Amino acid sequence: MAIDKSQNHQKRQQRLKEKVDERIAAATEERGIVQVITGNGKGKTTAGFGTVMRAVGHGKSAAVVQFIKGGWDCGERNLLEKFDVPFVVMATGFTWETQNRAEDIKAAEQAWQGAKAFLSDPKVDIVLLDELTYMLSYDYLNVDDVINCIANRPKHQFVVVTGRAAHRKLTELADTVSEVKNIKHAFDAGIKAQQGFDY
Amino acid sequence: MAIDKSQNHQKRQQRLKEKVDERIAAATEERGIVQVITGNGKGKTTAGFGTVMRAVGHGKSAAVVQFIKGGWDCGERNLLEKFDVPFVVMATGFTWETQNRAEDIKAAEQAWQGAKAFLSDPKVDIVLLDELTYMLSYDYLNVDDVINCIANRPKHQFVVVTGRAAHRKLTELADTVSEVKNIKHAFDAGIKAQQGFDY
């Protein structure tokens, strides 16, 4: 019985390995990709920063632009600045704190200038555009300008975009799109957001 | 016209702010939570490591156990070891590479001993159990033992579990569950997985 189970397992794993190997052999194109991480669940920004951290851990050069989260003390930033990862942070913080459309647009445009510089610099291997999607939802930035800059970046450069409700043009441009769905959230059960973990 | 748009925006943002503030006031409980990041999309492991990085950036102490990915050179590990984050890595690598159930189980149990030590250590603020879900799907670890150890951890400790097809008992125990759905993936379009970005 134990041997049977073990043999079946081995056969199943062998088939799985063949399938995986076939897929790996078929994937031959090498270039930077655009990854969009969207949806209403927890983990989009952390996935973006995790991707940057992985790249930095492999000696790649990274750059980060944070739209929206400017007002918060940021653990990711504390850590990545030790590795000389440049940060551009939008000046106004959460838009529901500022409540001033004109100022938000100005701040978004300033942050976007920083993003544009990274997206045209071949020395930058990966650019994280954290929470960029909201700038398009709120119509703070021109979607075609954003799409063109990302599409015309250096060929080897990776771009990661996070935020809810990604614009259709952005997901069409992207090579990889993940949707993070909220199944349940501690906050809804009355548990406080905690510094160092939730932000 | 421009003024109207700006005023409407301000009213809408004011209502949004009130709603957010109400929810923040209602969330009063402070304790470590269990977060499960599951689903078939890209970004689960990077979200887990991003959460660890955020915590480390805030001076918290973290520990990582990697089930399954032991065979790969790991950018996250390179970086976090500079911050004295202890790593336990399962010895056998991907299970479809080993194809030996008995050895996999032994390796899983060894890694789990490391996890148990972290889950009973009050000096550890956050524990990442990367790809743990597969150990339960494959029946390599006892689900009740896993659940009990996580449930009885120090009260302030955060736990993040990643991997596809999380066991029902795990999502029931969790405070926060996110499902990362694959909308599209570069690999399916023939683009090669690239070191430093995909692993």
XYZ file of C-alpha atoms in Angstrom:
398
model
C 0.000 0.000 0.000
C 2.679 2.489 1.031
C 4.741 1.501 -2.002
C 1.738 1.887 -4.330
C 1.023 5.337 -3.008
C 4.662 6.274 -3.428
C 4.793 4.874 -7.001
C 1.597 6.652 -8.008
C 3.010 9.816 -6.552
C 6.204 9.370 -8.530
C 4.312 8.809 -11.812
C 2.093 11.818 -11.210
C 5.090 14.002 -10.379
C 6.934 12.704 -13.462
C 4.020 13.782 -15.695
C 3.882 17.142 -13.958
C 7.629 17.620 -14.457
C 7.320 16.800 -18.186
C 4.519 19.323 -18.565
C 6.448 22.018 -16.709
C 9.626 21.290 -18.703
C 7.695 21.542 -21.987
C 6.283 24.891 -20.995
C 9.724 26.138 -19.964
C 11.182 25.029 -23.325
C 8.402 26.875 -25.195
C 9.045 30.145 -23.369
C 12.050 31.570 -25.195
C 11.509 35.318 -25.478
C 13.615 37.434 -23.113
C 12.576 41.012 -22.423
C 11.308 43.204 -19.655
C 7.635 42.694 -18.936
C 4.872 44.876 -17.580
C 3.096 43.418 -14.562
C -0.153 44.857 -13.220
C -1.303 43.897 -9.723
C -4.877 45.051 -9.247
C -8.042 44.083 -7.325
C -9.571 45.041 -3.965
C -7.601 42.627 -1.705
C -4.653 43.173 0.618
C -1.199 42.519 -0.809
C -0.859 44.562 -4.016
C 1.689 47.080 -2.748
C 3.579 44.430 -0.769
C 3.740 42.242 -3.898
C 5.158 45.191 -5.820
C 7.770 45.889 -3.155
C 8.536 42.177 -2.834
C 9.311 42.090 -6.560
C 11.622 45.090 -6.207
C 13.328 43.453 -3.225
C 13.892 40.231 -5.162
C 15.477 42.208 -8.010
C 17.678 44.222 -5.642
C 18.712 40.989 -3.924
C 19.954 39.806 -7.328
C 21.959 42.996 -7.847
C 19.489 44.678 -10.245
C 18.869 48.422 -10.109
C 15.377 49.508 -9.110
C 13.404 52.737 -8.817
C 10.121 53.409 -7.033
C 7.405 55.990 -7.536
C 4.672 56.058 -4.908
C 1.443 57.685 -5.906
C -1.008 58.416 -3.029
C 0.865 56.953 -0.038
C 3.204 59.929 0.427
C 1.981 60.936 3.863
C 2.754 57.643 5.621
C 5.976 56.564 7.241
C 7.075 53.756 5.026
C 8.967 50.646 6.103
C 9.683 49.621 2.532
C 11.292 52.959 1.865
C 13.438 52.805 5.029
C 14.814 49.478 3.893
C 15.243 50.072 0.160
C 16.984 53.417 0.607
C 19.789 51.461 2.290
C 20.294 49.858 -1.142
C 20.299 53.210 -2.962
C 16.927 52.607 -4.589
C 15.656 56.075 -5.585
C 12.161 56.987 -4.403
C 9.799 59.584 -5.776
C 6.849 60.083 -3.450
C 3.735 62.057 -4.319
C 3.572 65.028 -2.017
C -0.051 65.064 -0.885
C -0.667 61.676 0.720
C -4.092 60.030 0.481
C -6.462 61.940 -1.745
C -9.314 61.674 0.773
C -7.108 63.515 3.242
C -6.334 66.400 0.909
C -9.726 66.968 -0.743
C -8.256 69.402 -3.204
C -8.396 68.291 -6.790
C -6.122 70.983 -8.218
C -3.355 70.278 -5.698
C -3.683 66.536 -6.202
C -3.303 66.917 -9.961
C -0.214 69.058 -9.506
C 1.309 66.504 -7.141
C 0.413 63.621 -9.499
C 2.064 65.394 -12.423
C 5.214 66.011 -10.396
C 5.426 62.354 -9.383
C 4.799 61.339 -12.990
C 7.784 63.440 -14.148
C 9.904 61.275 -11.836
C 8.378 58.120 -13.290
C 9.074 59.323 -16.837
C 12.749 59.839 -16.016
C 13.034 56.248 -14.737
C 11.068 54.865 -17.703
C 13.552 56.415 -20.145
C 16.715 55.417 -18.248
C 18.291 52.166 -19.522
C 20.330 51.877 -16.315
C 17.104 51.183 -14.357
C 16.193 47.477 -14.506
C 12.832 47.654 -12.741
C 10.393 50.478 -12.010
C 7.610 50.161 -9.439
C 4.682 52.532 -10.037
C 2.868 51.971 -6.762
C -0.834 52.952 -6.746
C -0.586 54.468 -10.220
C -4.036 53.136 -11.181
C -5.820 55.749 -9.051
C -4.148 58.580 -10.975
C -5.953 57.269 -14.064
C -9.277 56.525 -12.322
C -9.327 60.063 -10.914
C -8.255 61.440 -14.291
C -5.219 63.126 -12.683
C -2.899 61.863 -15.424
C -3.460 61.386 -19.138
C -3.862 57.665 -19.795
C -2.353 57.763 -23.298
C 0.730 59.594 -22.060
C 1.170 56.984 -19.310
C 0.682 54.072 -21.736
C 3.111 55.530 -24.307
C 5.869 56.087 -21.749
C 5.566 52.540 -20.412
C 5.376 51.019 -23.914
C 8.456 52.925 -25.113
C 10.699 52.127 -22.127
C 14.088 50.352 -22.614
C 13.443 46.816 -23.890
C 14.982 45.006 -20.884
C 13.185 47.129 -18.255
C 10.514 45.608 -15.998
C 7.575 47.697 -14.833
C 5.232 46.826 -11.975
C 2.005 48.803 -11.542
C -0.218 48.375 -8.475
C -3.634 49.654 -7.433
C -7.345 48.888 -7.647
C -9.403 49.028 -10.818
C -6.569 49.143 -13.349
C -7.502 50.988 -16.548
C -8.337 48.707 -19.512
C -5.529 50.216 -21.580
C -3.072 49.350 -18.836
C -4.146 45.698 -18.562
C -4.093 45.406 -22.364
C -0.505 46.660 -22.436
C 0.547 44.396 -19.554
C 2.158 40.979 -20.085
C 1.119 39.701 -16.662
C -1.986 40.743 -14.742
C -2.901 39.492 -11.284
C -6.122 40.411 -9.515
C -5.890 40.313 -5.727
C -9.387 39.572 -4.429
C -10.441 40.350 -0.879
C -11.870 37.151 0.631
C -11.825 38.517 4.167
C -9.987 41.302 5.983
C -9.044 41.670 9.670
C -10.026 45.350 9.551
C -13.663 44.382 8.913
C -13.558 42.288 12.108
C -12.521 45.332 14.163
C -8.771 44.730 14.188
C -6.735 47.913 13.996
C -4.244 48.532 11.171
C -0.813 48.220 12.747
C 2.372 50.056 11.833
C 5.089 47.763 10.551
C 2.600 45.243 9.236
C -0.337 46.972 7.572
C 1.573 50.114 6.568
C -17.611 74.357 -14.863
C -14.078 73.802 -13.541
C -15.155 75.090 -10.135
C -18.218 72.796 -10.077
C -16.078 69.760 -10.848
C -13.639 70.756 -8.126
C -16.459 71.300 -5.578
C -18.140 67.998 -6.408
C -14.798 66.305 -6.034
C -14.273 67.930 -2.647
C -17.739 66.841 -1.388
C -17.219 63.296 -2.615
C -13.785 63.130 -0.992
C -15.196 64.569 2.254
C -17.829 61.776 2.386
C -15.150 59.190 1.606
C -12.932 60.573 4.367
C -15.817 60.415 6.888
C -16.507 56.812 5.951
C -12.831 55.833 6.248
C -12.483 57.677 9.578
C -15.565 55.887 10.973
C -14.135 52.526 10.000
C -10.769 53.392 11.554
C -12.483 54.398 14.810
C -14.424 51.101 14.892
C -11.260 48.997 14.520
C -9.841 48.950 18.040
C -8.461 45.451 18.641
C -4.666 45.164 18.520
C -3.099 41.746 18.013
C -1.067 39.789 15.543
C -3.118 38.538 12.628
C -2.893 35.567 10.307
C -2.854 36.490 6.633
C -3.302 33.916 3.882
C -2.328 34.818 0.302
C -3.645 32.147 -2.042
C -4.870 31.742 -5.634
C -3.276 30.817 -8.964
C -1.878 34.240 -9.947
C 1.610 35.712 -9.807
C 2.531 37.718 -6.712
C 1.787 35.549 -3.654
C 5.384 34.933 -2.575
C 6.431 38.478 -3.443
C 3.513 39.828 -1.364
C 4.692 37.663 1.546
C 8.261 38.885 1.243
C 7.076 42.456 0.757
C 5.212 42.223 4.074
C 8.335 40.908 5.797
C 10.389 43.693 4.258
C 7.936 46.342 5.469
C 8.145 44.921 9.004
C 11.952 44.772 8.927
C 12.020 48.347 7.623
C 10.108 49.310 10.785
C 12.607 47.512 13.023
C 10.450 44.405 13.638
C 12.035 40.965 13.871
C 11.062 38.496 11.165
C 11.630 34.837 10.336
C 11.062 32.979 7.082
C 10.375 29.331 6.294
C 10.355 28.411 2.623
C 8.583 25.227 1.705
C 9.223 23.940 -1.852
C 11.487 26.676 -3.274
C 14.686 25.422 -1.627
C 16.543 24.603 -4.823
C 16.494 28.087 -6.312
C 18.884 30.937 -5.773
C 16.767 33.435 -3.934
C 17.050 37.216 -4.197
C 14.774 37.753 -1.217
C 17.026 35.625 0.929
C 20.198 37.435 -0.204
C 18.681 40.701 0.869
C 16.940 39.717 4.112
C 19.937 37.849 5.478
C 21.722 41.205 5.544
C 19.135 42.167 8.167
C 19.675 38.997 10.226
C 16.317 37.510 9.262
C 16.659 33.767 9.886
C 15.709 31.466 7.002
C 14.710 27.831 7.094
C 14.588 26.384 3.597
C 13.141 23.012 2.732
C 15.938 20.833 1.435
C 14.441 19.189 -1.644
C 13.373 22.037 -3.900
C 10.314 21.697 -6.109
C 8.445 18.475 -5.531
C 8.143 17.753 -9.259
C 11.921 17.786 -9.404
C 12.392 15.278 -6.589
C 9.582 12.803 -7.329
C 10.198 11.004 -4.097
C 7.341 11.195 -1.643
C 9.203 9.791 1.366
C 12.073 12.251 0.985
C 9.695 15.142 0.451
C 7.821 14.295 3.643
C 11.051 14.128 5.599
C 12.148 17.496 4.225
C 8.711 19.017 4.946
C 8.814 17.806 8.533
C 12.280 19.236 9.041
C 11.222 22.620 7.691
C 8.104 22.474 9.876
C 10.244 21.993 13.000
C 11.908 25.284 12.130
C 8.501 26.920 11.683
C 7.324 25.599 15.071
C 10.350 27.143 16.795
C 9.527 30.570 15.302
C 5.796 30.192 16.108
C 6.593 29.670 19.800
C 9.191 32.444 20.080
C 7.758 35.730 21.406
C 10.828 37.618 20.147
C 9.719 36.941 16.568
C 7.225 39.598 15.405
C 6.350 38.110 12.025
C 6.706 34.649 10.511
C 6.430 34.010 6.771
C 5.458 30.439 5.877
C 6.088 30.629 2.133
C 4.317 27.946 0.037
C 3.072 26.134 3.137
C -0.274 25.351 1.500
C 1.251 22.648 -0.738
C 2.486 20.724 2.306
C -1.164 20.338 3.301
C -2.494 19.648 -0.226
C 0.093 16.890 -0.640
C -0.617 15.621 2.869
C 3.051 16.012 3.818
C 2.154 17.742 7.110
C -0.718 17.165 9.508
C -3.220 19.984 9.064
C -4.396 19.991 12.700
C -0.843 20.215 13.991
C -0.191 23.155 11.653
C -3.435 24.911 12.661
C -2.784 24.428 16.390
C 0.735 25.795 16.220
C -0.387 28.888 14.351
C -3.413 29.425 16.628
C -1.300 29.129 19.810
C 1.494 31.476 18.737
C 2.378 34.563 20.852
C -0.548 36.992 20.768
C 1.319 39.850 19.101
C 2.907 37.680 16.375
C 1.909 38.062 12.710
C 1.859 35.053 10.406
C 1.745 35.170 6.616
C 1.023 31.983 4.670
C 1.345 31.803 0.875
C 0.537 29.194 -1.770
C -2.237 27.963 -4.056
C -5.389 26.203 -2.869
C -5.153 27.065 0.836
C -6.780 24.425 3.069
C -10.238 25.387 4.367
C -9.048 25.110 7.990
C -6.295 27.589 7.218
C -8.601 30.187 5.652
C -11.044 29.747 8.546
C -8.276 30.459 11.051
C -6.989 33.441 9.065
C -8.034 37.025 9.805
C -7.213 38.241 6.313
C -7.404 36.178 3.133
C -6.470 37.439 -0.319
C -6.872 35.401 -3.483
C -4.453 36.316 -6.266
C -6.148 35.444 -9.538
C -4.236 34.941 -12.754
C -5.780 37.220 -15.384
C -2.886 36.764 -17.813
C 0.721 35.677 -17.537
C 3.758 36.513 -19.700
C 4.915 32.886 -19.501
C 1.813 31.790 -21.433
C 2.798 34.219 -24.209
C 6.203 32.546 -24.563
C 8.219 34.935 -22.405
C 10.938 33.233 -20.388
C 11.019 33.384 -16.588
C 13.926 35.673 -15.721
C 16.221 35.535 -12.729
C 15.967 38.560 -10.520
C 12.376 39.222 -11.529
C 10.431 35.984 -11.725
C 12.542 34.098 -9.175
